[in-house]
PDB file of C-alpha atoms in Angstrom:
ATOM      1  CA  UNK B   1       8.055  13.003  16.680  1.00 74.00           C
ATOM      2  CA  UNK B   2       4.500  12.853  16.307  1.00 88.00           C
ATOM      3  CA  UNK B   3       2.396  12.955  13.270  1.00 91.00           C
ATOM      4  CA  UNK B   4      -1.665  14.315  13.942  1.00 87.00           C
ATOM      5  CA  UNK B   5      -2.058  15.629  10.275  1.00 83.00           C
ATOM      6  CA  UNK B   6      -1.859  19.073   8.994  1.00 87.00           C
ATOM      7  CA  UNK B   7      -4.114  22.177   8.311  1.00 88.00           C
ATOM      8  CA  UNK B   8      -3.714  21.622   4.379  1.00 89.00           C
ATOM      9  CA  UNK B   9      -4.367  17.656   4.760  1.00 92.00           C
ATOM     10  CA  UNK B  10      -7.399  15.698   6.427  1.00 90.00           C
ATOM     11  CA  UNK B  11      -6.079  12.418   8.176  1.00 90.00           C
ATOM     12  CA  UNK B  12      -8.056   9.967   9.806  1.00 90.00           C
ATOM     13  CA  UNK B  13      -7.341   8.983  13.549  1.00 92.00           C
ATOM     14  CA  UNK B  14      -6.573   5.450  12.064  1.00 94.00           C
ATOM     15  CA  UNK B  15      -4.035   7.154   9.039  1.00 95.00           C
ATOM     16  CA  UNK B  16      -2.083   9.488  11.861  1.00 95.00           C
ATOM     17  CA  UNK B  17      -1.581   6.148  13.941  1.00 96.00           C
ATOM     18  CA  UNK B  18      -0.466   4.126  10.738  1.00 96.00           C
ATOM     19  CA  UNK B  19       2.018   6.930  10.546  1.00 96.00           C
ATOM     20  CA  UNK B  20       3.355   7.182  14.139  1.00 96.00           C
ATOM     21  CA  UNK B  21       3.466   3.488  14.528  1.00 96.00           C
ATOM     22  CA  UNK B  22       5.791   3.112  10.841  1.00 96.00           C
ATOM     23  CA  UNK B  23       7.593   5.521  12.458  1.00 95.00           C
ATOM     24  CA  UNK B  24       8.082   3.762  15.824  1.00 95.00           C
ATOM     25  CA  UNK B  25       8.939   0.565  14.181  1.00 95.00           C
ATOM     26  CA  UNK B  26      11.420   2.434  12.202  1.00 94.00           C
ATOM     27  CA  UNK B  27       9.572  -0.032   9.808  1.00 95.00           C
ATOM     28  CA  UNK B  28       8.294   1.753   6.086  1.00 96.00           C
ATOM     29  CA  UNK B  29       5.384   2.674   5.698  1.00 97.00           C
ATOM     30  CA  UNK B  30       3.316   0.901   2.676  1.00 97.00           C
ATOM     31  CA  UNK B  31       0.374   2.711   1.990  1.00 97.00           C
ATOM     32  CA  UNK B  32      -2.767   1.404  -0.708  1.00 95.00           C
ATOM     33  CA  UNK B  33      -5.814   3.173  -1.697  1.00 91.00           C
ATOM     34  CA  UNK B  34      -7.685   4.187  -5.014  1.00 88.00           C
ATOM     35  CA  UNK B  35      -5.387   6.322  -7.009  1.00 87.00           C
ATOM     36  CA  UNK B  36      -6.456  10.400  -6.020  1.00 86.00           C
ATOM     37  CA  UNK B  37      -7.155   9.632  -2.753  1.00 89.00           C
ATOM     38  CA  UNK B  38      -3.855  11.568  -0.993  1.00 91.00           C
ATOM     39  CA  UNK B  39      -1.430   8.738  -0.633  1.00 94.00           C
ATOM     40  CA  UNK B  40       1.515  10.651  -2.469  1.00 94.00           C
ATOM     41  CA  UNK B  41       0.331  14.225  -0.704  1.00 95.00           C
ATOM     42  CA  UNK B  42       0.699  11.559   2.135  1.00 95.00           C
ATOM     43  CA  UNK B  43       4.258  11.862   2.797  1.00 96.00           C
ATOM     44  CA  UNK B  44       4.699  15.124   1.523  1.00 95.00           C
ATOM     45  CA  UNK B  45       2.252  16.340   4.531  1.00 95.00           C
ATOM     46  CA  UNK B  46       4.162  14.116   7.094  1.00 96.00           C
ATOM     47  CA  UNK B  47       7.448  15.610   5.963  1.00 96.00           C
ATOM     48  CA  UNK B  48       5.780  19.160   6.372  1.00 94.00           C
ATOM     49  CA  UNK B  49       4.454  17.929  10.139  1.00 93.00           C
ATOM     50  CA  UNK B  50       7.661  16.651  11.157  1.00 94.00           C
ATOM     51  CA  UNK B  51      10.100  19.453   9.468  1.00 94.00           C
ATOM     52  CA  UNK B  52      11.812  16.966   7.817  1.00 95.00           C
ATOM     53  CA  UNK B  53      13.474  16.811   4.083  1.00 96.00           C
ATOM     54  CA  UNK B  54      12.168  15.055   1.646  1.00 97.00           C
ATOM     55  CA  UNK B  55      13.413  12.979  -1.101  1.00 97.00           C
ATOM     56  CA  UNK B  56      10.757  11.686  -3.622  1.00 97.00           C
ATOM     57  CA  UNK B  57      11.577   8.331  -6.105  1.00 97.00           C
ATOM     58  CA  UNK B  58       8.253   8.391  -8.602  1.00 97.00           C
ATOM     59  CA  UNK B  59       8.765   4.267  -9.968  1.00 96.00           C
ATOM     60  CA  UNK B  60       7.887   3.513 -13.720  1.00 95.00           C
ATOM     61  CA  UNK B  61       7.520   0.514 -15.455  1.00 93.00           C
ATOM     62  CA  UNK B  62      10.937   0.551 -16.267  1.00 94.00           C
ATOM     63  CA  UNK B  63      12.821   1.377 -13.103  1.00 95.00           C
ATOM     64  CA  UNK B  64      15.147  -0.843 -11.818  1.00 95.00           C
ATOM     65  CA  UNK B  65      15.848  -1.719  -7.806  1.00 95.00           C
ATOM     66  CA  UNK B  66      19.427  -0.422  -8.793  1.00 95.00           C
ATOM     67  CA  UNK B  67      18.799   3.261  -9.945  1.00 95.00           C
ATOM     68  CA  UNK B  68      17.962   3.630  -5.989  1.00 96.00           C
ATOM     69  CA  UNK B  69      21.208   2.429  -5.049  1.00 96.00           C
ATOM     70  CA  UNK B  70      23.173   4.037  -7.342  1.00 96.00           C
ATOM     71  CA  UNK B  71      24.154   3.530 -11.323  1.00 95.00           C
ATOM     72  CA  UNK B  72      27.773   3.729 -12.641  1.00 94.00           C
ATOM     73  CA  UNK B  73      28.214   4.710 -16.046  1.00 92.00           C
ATOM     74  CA  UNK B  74      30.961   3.005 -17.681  1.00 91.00           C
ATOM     75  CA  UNK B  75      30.484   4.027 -20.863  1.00 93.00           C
ATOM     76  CA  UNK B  76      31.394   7.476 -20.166  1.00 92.00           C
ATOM     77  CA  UNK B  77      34.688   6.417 -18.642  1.00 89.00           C
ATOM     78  CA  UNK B  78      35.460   4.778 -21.233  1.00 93.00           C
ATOM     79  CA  UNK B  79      35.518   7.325 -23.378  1.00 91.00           C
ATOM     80  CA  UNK B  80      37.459   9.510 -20.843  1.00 88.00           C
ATOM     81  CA  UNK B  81      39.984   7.028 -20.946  1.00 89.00           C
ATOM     82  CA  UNK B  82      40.531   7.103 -24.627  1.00 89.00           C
ATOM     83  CA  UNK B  83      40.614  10.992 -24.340  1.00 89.00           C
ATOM     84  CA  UNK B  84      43.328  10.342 -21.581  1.00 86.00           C
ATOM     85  CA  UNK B  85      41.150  11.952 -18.770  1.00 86.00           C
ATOM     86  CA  UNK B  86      43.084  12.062 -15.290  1.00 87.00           C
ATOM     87  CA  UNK B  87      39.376  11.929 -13.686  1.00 86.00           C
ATOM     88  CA  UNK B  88      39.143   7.927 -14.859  1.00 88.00           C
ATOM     89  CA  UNK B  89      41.506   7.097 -12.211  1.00 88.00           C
ATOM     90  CA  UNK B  90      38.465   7.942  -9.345  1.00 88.00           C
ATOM     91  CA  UNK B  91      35.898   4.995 -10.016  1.00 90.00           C
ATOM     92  CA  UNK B  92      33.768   7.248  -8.112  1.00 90.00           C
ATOM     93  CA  UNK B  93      33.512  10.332 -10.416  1.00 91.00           C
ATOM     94  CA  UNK B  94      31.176   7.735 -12.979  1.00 92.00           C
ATOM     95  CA  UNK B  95      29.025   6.496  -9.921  1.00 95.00           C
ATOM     96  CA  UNK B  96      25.752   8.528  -9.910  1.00 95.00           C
ATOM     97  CA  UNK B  97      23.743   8.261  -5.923  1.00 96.00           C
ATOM     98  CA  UNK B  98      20.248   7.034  -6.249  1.00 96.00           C
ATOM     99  CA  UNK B  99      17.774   8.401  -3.787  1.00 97.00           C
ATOM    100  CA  UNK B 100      17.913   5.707  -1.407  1.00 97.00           C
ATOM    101  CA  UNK B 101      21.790   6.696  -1.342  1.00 97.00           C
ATOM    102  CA  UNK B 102      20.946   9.773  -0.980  1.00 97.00           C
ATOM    103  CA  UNK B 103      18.572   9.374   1.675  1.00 97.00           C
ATOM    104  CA  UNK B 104      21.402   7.193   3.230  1.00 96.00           C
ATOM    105  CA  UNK B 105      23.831  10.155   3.003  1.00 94.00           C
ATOM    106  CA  UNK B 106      21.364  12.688   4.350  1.00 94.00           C
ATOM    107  CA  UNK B 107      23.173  14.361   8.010  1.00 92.00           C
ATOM    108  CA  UNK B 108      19.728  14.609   9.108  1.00 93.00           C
ATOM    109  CA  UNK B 109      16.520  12.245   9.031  1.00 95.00           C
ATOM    110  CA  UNK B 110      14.797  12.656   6.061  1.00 96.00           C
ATOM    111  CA  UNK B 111      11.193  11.071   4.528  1.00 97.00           C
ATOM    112  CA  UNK B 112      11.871   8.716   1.700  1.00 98.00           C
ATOM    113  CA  UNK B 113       8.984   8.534  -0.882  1.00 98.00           C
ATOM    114  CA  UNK B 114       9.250   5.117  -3.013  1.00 97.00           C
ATOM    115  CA  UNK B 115       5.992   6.232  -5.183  1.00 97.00           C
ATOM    116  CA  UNK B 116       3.927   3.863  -6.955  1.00 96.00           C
ATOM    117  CA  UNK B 117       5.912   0.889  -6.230  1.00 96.00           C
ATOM    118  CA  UNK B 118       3.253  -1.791  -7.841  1.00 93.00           C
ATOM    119  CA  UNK B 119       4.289   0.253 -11.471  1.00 94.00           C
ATOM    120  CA  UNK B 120       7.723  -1.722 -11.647  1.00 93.00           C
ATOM    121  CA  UNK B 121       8.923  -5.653 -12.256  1.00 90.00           C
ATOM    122  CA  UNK B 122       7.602  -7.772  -9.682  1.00 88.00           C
ATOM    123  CA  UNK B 123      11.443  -8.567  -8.547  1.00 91.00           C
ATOM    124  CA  UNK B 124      11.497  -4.835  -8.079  1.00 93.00           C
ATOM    125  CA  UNK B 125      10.475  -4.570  -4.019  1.00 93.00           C
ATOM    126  CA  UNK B 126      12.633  -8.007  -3.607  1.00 92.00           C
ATOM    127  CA  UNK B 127      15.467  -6.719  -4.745  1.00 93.00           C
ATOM    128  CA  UNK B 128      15.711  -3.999  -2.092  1.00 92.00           C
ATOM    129  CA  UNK B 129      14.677  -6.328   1.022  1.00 91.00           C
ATOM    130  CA  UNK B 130      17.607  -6.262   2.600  1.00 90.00           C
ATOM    131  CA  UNK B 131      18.641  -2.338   1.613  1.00 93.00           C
ATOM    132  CA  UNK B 132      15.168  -0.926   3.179  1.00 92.00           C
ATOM    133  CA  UNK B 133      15.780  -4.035   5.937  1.00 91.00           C
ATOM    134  CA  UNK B 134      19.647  -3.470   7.091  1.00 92.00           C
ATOM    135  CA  UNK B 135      19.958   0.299   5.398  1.00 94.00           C
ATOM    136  CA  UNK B 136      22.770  -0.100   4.386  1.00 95.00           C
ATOM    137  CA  UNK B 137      24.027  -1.364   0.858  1.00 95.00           C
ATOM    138  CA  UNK B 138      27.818  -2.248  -0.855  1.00 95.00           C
ATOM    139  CA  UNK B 139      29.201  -0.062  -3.749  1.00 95.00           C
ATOM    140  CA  UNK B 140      30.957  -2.767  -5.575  1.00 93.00           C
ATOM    141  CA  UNK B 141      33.075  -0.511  -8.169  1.00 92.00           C
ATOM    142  CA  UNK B 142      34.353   1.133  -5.147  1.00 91.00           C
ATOM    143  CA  UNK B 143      34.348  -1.394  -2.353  1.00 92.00           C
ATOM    144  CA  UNK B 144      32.556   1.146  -0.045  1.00 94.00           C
ATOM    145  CA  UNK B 145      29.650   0.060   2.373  1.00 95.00           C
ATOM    146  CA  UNK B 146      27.030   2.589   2.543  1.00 96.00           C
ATOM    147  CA  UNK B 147      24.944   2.688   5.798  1.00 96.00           C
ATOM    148  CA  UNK B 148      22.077   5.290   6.774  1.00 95.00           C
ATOM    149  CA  UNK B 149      23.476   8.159   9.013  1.00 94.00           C
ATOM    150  CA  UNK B 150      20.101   8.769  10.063  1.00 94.00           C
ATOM    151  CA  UNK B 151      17.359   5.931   9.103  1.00 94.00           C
ATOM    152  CA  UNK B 152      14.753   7.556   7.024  1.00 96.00           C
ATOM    153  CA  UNK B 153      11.286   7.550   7.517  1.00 97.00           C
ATOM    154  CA  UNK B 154      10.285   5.378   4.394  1.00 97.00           C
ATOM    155  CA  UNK B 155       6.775   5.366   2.827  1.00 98.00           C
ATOM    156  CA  UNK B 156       5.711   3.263   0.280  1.00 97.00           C
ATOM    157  CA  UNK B 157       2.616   4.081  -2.357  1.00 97.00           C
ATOM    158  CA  UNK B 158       0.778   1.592  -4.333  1.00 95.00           C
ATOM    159  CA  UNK B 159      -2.100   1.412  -6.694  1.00 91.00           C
ATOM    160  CA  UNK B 160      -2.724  -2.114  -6.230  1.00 86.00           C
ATOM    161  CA  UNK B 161      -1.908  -3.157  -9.895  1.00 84.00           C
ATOM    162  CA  UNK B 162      -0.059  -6.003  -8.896  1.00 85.00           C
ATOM    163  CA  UNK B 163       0.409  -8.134  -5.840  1.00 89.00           C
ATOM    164  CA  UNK B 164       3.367  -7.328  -3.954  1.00 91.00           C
ATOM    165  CA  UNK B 165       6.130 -10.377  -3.136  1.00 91.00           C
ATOM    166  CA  UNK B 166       5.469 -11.548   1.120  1.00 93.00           C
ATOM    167  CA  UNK B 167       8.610 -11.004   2.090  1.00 92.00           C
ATOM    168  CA  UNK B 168       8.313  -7.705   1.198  1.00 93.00           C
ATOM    169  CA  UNK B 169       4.971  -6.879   3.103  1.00 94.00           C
ATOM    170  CA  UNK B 170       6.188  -8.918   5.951  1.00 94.00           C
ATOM    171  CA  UNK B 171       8.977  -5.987   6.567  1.00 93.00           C
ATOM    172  CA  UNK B 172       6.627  -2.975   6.462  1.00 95.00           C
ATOM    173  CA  UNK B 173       3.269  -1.875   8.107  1.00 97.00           C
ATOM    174  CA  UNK B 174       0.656  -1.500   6.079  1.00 96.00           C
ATOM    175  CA  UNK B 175      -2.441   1.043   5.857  1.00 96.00           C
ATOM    176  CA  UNK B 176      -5.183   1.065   3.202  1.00 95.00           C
ATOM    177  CA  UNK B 177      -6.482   4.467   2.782  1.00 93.00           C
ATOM    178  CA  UNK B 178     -10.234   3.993   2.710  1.00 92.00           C
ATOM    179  CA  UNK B 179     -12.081   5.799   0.530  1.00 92.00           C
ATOM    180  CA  UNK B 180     -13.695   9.189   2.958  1.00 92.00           C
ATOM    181  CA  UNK B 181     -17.265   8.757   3.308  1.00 92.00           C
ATOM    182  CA  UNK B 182     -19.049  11.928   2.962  1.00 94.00           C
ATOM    183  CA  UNK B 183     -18.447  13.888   6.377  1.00 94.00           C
ATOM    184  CA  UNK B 184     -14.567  13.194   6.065  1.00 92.00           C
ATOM    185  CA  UNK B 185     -15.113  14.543   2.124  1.00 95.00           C
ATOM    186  CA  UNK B 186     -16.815  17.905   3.541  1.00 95.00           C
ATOM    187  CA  UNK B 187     -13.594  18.423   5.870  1.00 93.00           C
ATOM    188  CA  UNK B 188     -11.413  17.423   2.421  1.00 93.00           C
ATOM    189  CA  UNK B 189     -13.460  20.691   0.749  1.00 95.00           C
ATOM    190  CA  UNK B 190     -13.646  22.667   3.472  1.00 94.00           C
ATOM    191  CA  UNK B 191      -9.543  22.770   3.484  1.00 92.00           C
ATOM    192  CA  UNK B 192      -9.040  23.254  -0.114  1.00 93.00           C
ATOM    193  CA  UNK B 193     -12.870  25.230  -0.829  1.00 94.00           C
ATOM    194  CA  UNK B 194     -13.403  27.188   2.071  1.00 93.00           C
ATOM    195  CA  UNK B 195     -16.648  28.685   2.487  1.00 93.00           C
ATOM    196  CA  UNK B 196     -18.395  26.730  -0.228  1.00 94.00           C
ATOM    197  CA  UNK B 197     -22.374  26.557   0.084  1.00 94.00           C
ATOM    198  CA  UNK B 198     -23.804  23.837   2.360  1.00 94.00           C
ATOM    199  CA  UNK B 199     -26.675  23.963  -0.485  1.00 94.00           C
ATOM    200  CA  UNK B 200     -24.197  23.885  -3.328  1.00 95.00           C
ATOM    201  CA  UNK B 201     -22.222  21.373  -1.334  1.00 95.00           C
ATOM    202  CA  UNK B 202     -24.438  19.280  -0.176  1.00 95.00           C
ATOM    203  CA  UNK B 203     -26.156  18.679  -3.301  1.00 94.00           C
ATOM    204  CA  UNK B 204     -22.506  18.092  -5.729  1.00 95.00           C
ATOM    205  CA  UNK B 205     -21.947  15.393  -2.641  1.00 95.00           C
ATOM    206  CA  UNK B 206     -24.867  13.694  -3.140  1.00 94.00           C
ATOM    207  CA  UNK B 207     -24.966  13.646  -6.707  1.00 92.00           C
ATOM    208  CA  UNK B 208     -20.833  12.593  -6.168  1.00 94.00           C
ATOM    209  CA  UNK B 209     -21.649   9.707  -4.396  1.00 94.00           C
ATOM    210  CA  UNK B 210     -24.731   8.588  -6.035  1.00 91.00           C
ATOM    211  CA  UNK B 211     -22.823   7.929  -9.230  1.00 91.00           C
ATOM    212  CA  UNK B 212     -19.619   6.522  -7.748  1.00 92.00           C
ATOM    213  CA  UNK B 213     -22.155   3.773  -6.340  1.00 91.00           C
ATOM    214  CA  UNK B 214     -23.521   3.268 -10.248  1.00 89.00           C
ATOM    215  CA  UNK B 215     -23.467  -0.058 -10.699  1.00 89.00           C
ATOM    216  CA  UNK B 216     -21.404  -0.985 -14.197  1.00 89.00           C
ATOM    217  CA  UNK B 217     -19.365   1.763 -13.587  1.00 89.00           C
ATOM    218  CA  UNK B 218     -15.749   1.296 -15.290  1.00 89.00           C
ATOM    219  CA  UNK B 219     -13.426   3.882 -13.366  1.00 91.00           C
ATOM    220  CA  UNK B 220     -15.064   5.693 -10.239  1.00 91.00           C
ATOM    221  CA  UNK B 221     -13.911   9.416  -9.364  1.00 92.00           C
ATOM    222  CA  UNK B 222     -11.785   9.938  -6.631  1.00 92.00           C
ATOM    223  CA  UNK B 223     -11.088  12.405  -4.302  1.00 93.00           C
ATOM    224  CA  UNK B 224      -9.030  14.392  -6.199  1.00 92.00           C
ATOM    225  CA  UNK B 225     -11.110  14.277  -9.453  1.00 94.00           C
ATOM    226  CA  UNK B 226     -14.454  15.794  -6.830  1.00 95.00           C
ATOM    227  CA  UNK B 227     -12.224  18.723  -5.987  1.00 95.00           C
ATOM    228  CA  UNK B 228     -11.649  19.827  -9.015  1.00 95.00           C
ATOM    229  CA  UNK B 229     -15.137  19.334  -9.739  1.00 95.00           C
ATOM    230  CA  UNK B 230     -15.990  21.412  -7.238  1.00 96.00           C
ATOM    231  CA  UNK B 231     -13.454  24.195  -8.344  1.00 96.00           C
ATOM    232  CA  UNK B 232     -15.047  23.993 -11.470  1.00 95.00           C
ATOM    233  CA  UNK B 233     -18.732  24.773 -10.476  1.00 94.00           C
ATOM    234  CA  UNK B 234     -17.258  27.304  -8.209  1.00 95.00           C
ATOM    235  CA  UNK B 235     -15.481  29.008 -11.251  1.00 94.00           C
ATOM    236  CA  UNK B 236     -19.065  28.994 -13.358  1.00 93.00           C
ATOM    237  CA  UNK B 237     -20.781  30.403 -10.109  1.00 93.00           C
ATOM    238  CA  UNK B 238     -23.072  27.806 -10.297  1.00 91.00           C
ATOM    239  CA  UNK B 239     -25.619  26.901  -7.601  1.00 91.00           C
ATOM    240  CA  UNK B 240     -27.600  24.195  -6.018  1.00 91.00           C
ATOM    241  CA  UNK B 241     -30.542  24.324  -8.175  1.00 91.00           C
ATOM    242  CA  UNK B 242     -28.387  24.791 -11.186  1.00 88.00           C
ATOM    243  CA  UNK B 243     -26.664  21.416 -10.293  1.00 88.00           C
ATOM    244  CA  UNK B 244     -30.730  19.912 -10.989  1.00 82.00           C
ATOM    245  CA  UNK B 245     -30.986  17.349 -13.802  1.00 67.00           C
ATOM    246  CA  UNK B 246     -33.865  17.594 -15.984  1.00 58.00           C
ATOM    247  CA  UNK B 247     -34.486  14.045 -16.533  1.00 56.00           C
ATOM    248  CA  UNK B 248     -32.703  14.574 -20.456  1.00 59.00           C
ATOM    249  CA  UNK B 249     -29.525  13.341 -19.096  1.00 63.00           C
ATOM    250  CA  UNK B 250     -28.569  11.066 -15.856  1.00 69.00           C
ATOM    251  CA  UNK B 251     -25.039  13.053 -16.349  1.00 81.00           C
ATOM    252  CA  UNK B 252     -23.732  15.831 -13.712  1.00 85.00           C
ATOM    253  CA  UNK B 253     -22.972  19.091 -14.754  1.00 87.00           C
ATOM    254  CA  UNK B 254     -19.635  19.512 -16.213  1.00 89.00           C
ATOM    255  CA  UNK B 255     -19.411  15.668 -15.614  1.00 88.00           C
ATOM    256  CA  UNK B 256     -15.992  15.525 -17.603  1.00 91.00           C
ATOM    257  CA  UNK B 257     -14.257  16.298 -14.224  1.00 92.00           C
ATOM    258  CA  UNK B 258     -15.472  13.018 -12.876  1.00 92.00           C
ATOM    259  CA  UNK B 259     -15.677  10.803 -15.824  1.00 90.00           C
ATOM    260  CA  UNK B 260     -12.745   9.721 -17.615  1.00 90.00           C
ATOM    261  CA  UNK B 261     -13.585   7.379 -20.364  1.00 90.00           C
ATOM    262  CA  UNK B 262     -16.326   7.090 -22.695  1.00 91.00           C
ATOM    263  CA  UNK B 263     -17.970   3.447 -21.667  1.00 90.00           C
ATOM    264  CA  UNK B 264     -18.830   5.296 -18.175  1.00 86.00           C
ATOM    265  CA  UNK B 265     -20.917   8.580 -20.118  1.00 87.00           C
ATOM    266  CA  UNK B 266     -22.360   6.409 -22.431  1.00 89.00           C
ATOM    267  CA  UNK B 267     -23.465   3.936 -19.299  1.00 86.00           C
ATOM    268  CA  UNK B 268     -24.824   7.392 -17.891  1.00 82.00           C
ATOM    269  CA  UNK B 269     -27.006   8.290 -20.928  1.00 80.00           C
ATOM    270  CA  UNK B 270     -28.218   4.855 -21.443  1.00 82.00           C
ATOM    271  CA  UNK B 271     -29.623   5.000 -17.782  1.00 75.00           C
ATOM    272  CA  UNK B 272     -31.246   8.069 -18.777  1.00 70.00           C
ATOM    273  CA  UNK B 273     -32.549   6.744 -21.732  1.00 68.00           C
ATOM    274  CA  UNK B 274     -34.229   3.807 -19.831  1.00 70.00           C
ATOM    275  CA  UNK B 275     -35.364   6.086 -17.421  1.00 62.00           C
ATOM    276  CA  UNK B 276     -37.261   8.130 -19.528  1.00 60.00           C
ATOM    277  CA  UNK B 277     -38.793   5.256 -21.105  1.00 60.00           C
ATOM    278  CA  UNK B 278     -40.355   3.400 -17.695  1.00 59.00           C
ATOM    279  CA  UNK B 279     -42.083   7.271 -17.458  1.00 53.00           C
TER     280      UNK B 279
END
């Protein structure tokens, strides 16, 4: 069960070997990088490779280790019980299965997807140590242990927003997706923009790259962000020499693809500005 990437996703030689070894160590996966630059698509792709199910667990601010266990609602037995409900007397009809349960249940291997793990409480990847550790967890309304037919291939996302607890990194292996520099970027376009202009190309690239290197720069564009860039001068048939700045503005075409808040185009014009004046 070997990973090497697919036709629909670009994956270093050092990204496939992150993979196979997590997979190896039966160890998950924790994977860091700029947000756009695949990690999600990641495990999607690796489920895809391998032919495996997949069960995805998108984390919030407010999600609790629990909900991946499993939650049991005891409010609505209650009122069952008042209602005189025969169901009450099986706890287990009021437990709902998280998706590590799930996962756990699976006949077959499956990829787990813990998404965006650095969004929750900073308790949040302690509490499941010993769950992703052991996989297996106790059901105390029902006095069942729950153990992983088949152990999951686990991958782990993070932005980076917070720092993640030691005990938890010291139980997973860890890749940081580096950001593609541009040769890995022209296989990136060439998968989802086939048969784009080298002229066209080559020129969106460089303009790309010179601005994700301007200094002062609040939010760079990722990968994701220069795709649809690129779908976008695609869609208005524009070409290389169109893509020319006239020395007016130090902004890219259509640069509201790439820029995302105002403190970044305004740092863009006042470049310009100064530009114009050193003329």
């Amino acid at each position: 069960m070997k990973f090497t990437g697919t036709e629909s996703y670009v994956a270093t030689e050092d990204l496939t070997i992150a993979v196979n070894a997590a997979v190896t160590l039966e160890r998950p996966l924790l994977v860091k990088g700029e947000p756009g630059t695949g990690k999600t698509e990641l495990a999607r792709q690796v489920a895809g490779s391998l032919g495996l199910p997949m069960i995805e667990w998108h984390i919030k601010s407010t999600t609790r280790a629990q909900q991946g266990l499993y939650e049991y609602d005891a409010v609505s037995r209650l009122r069952d019980s008042q209602l005189g409900d025969p169901k009450v007397e099986d706890v287990s009809n009021y437990i709902k299965k998280g998706k590590l349960w799930q996962a756990f249940d699976a006949d077959d291997k499956t990829v787990l997807l813990i998404d965006e793990i650095d969004k929750a409480d900073i308790e949040f990847p302690n509490d499941l140590l010993q769950e992703l550790d052991r996989m297996e967890f106790h059901v105390y309304e029902t006095g069942e242990t729950i153990k992983a037919r088949q152990r999951p291939i686990v991958i782990i996302t993070s932005n980076n927003e917070k720092e993640l607890p030691d005990a938890f990194l010291r139980r997973c292996f860890f890749h940081y997706i580096q950001f593609p520099d541009e040769q890995t970027m022209r296989k990136i376009v060439e998968v989802h923009h086939p048969g784009i202009k080298d002229a066209l190309l080559t020129t969106a690239l460089t303009q790309f790259y010179e601005l994700r290197e301007t200094a002062g720069l609040k939010k760079k564009p990722s990968t994701s962000e220069v795709l649809d860039w690129l779908k976008l001068l695609l869609a208005e048939d524009l070409t290389a020499e169109d893509l020319r700045r006239d020395g007016k503005t130090a902004l890219p075409k259509l640069h509201g693809a790439l820029l995302k808040n105002e403190q970044d185009v305004h740092l863009f014009e006042r470049l310009a500005f100064i530009a114009r004046g050193q003329r």
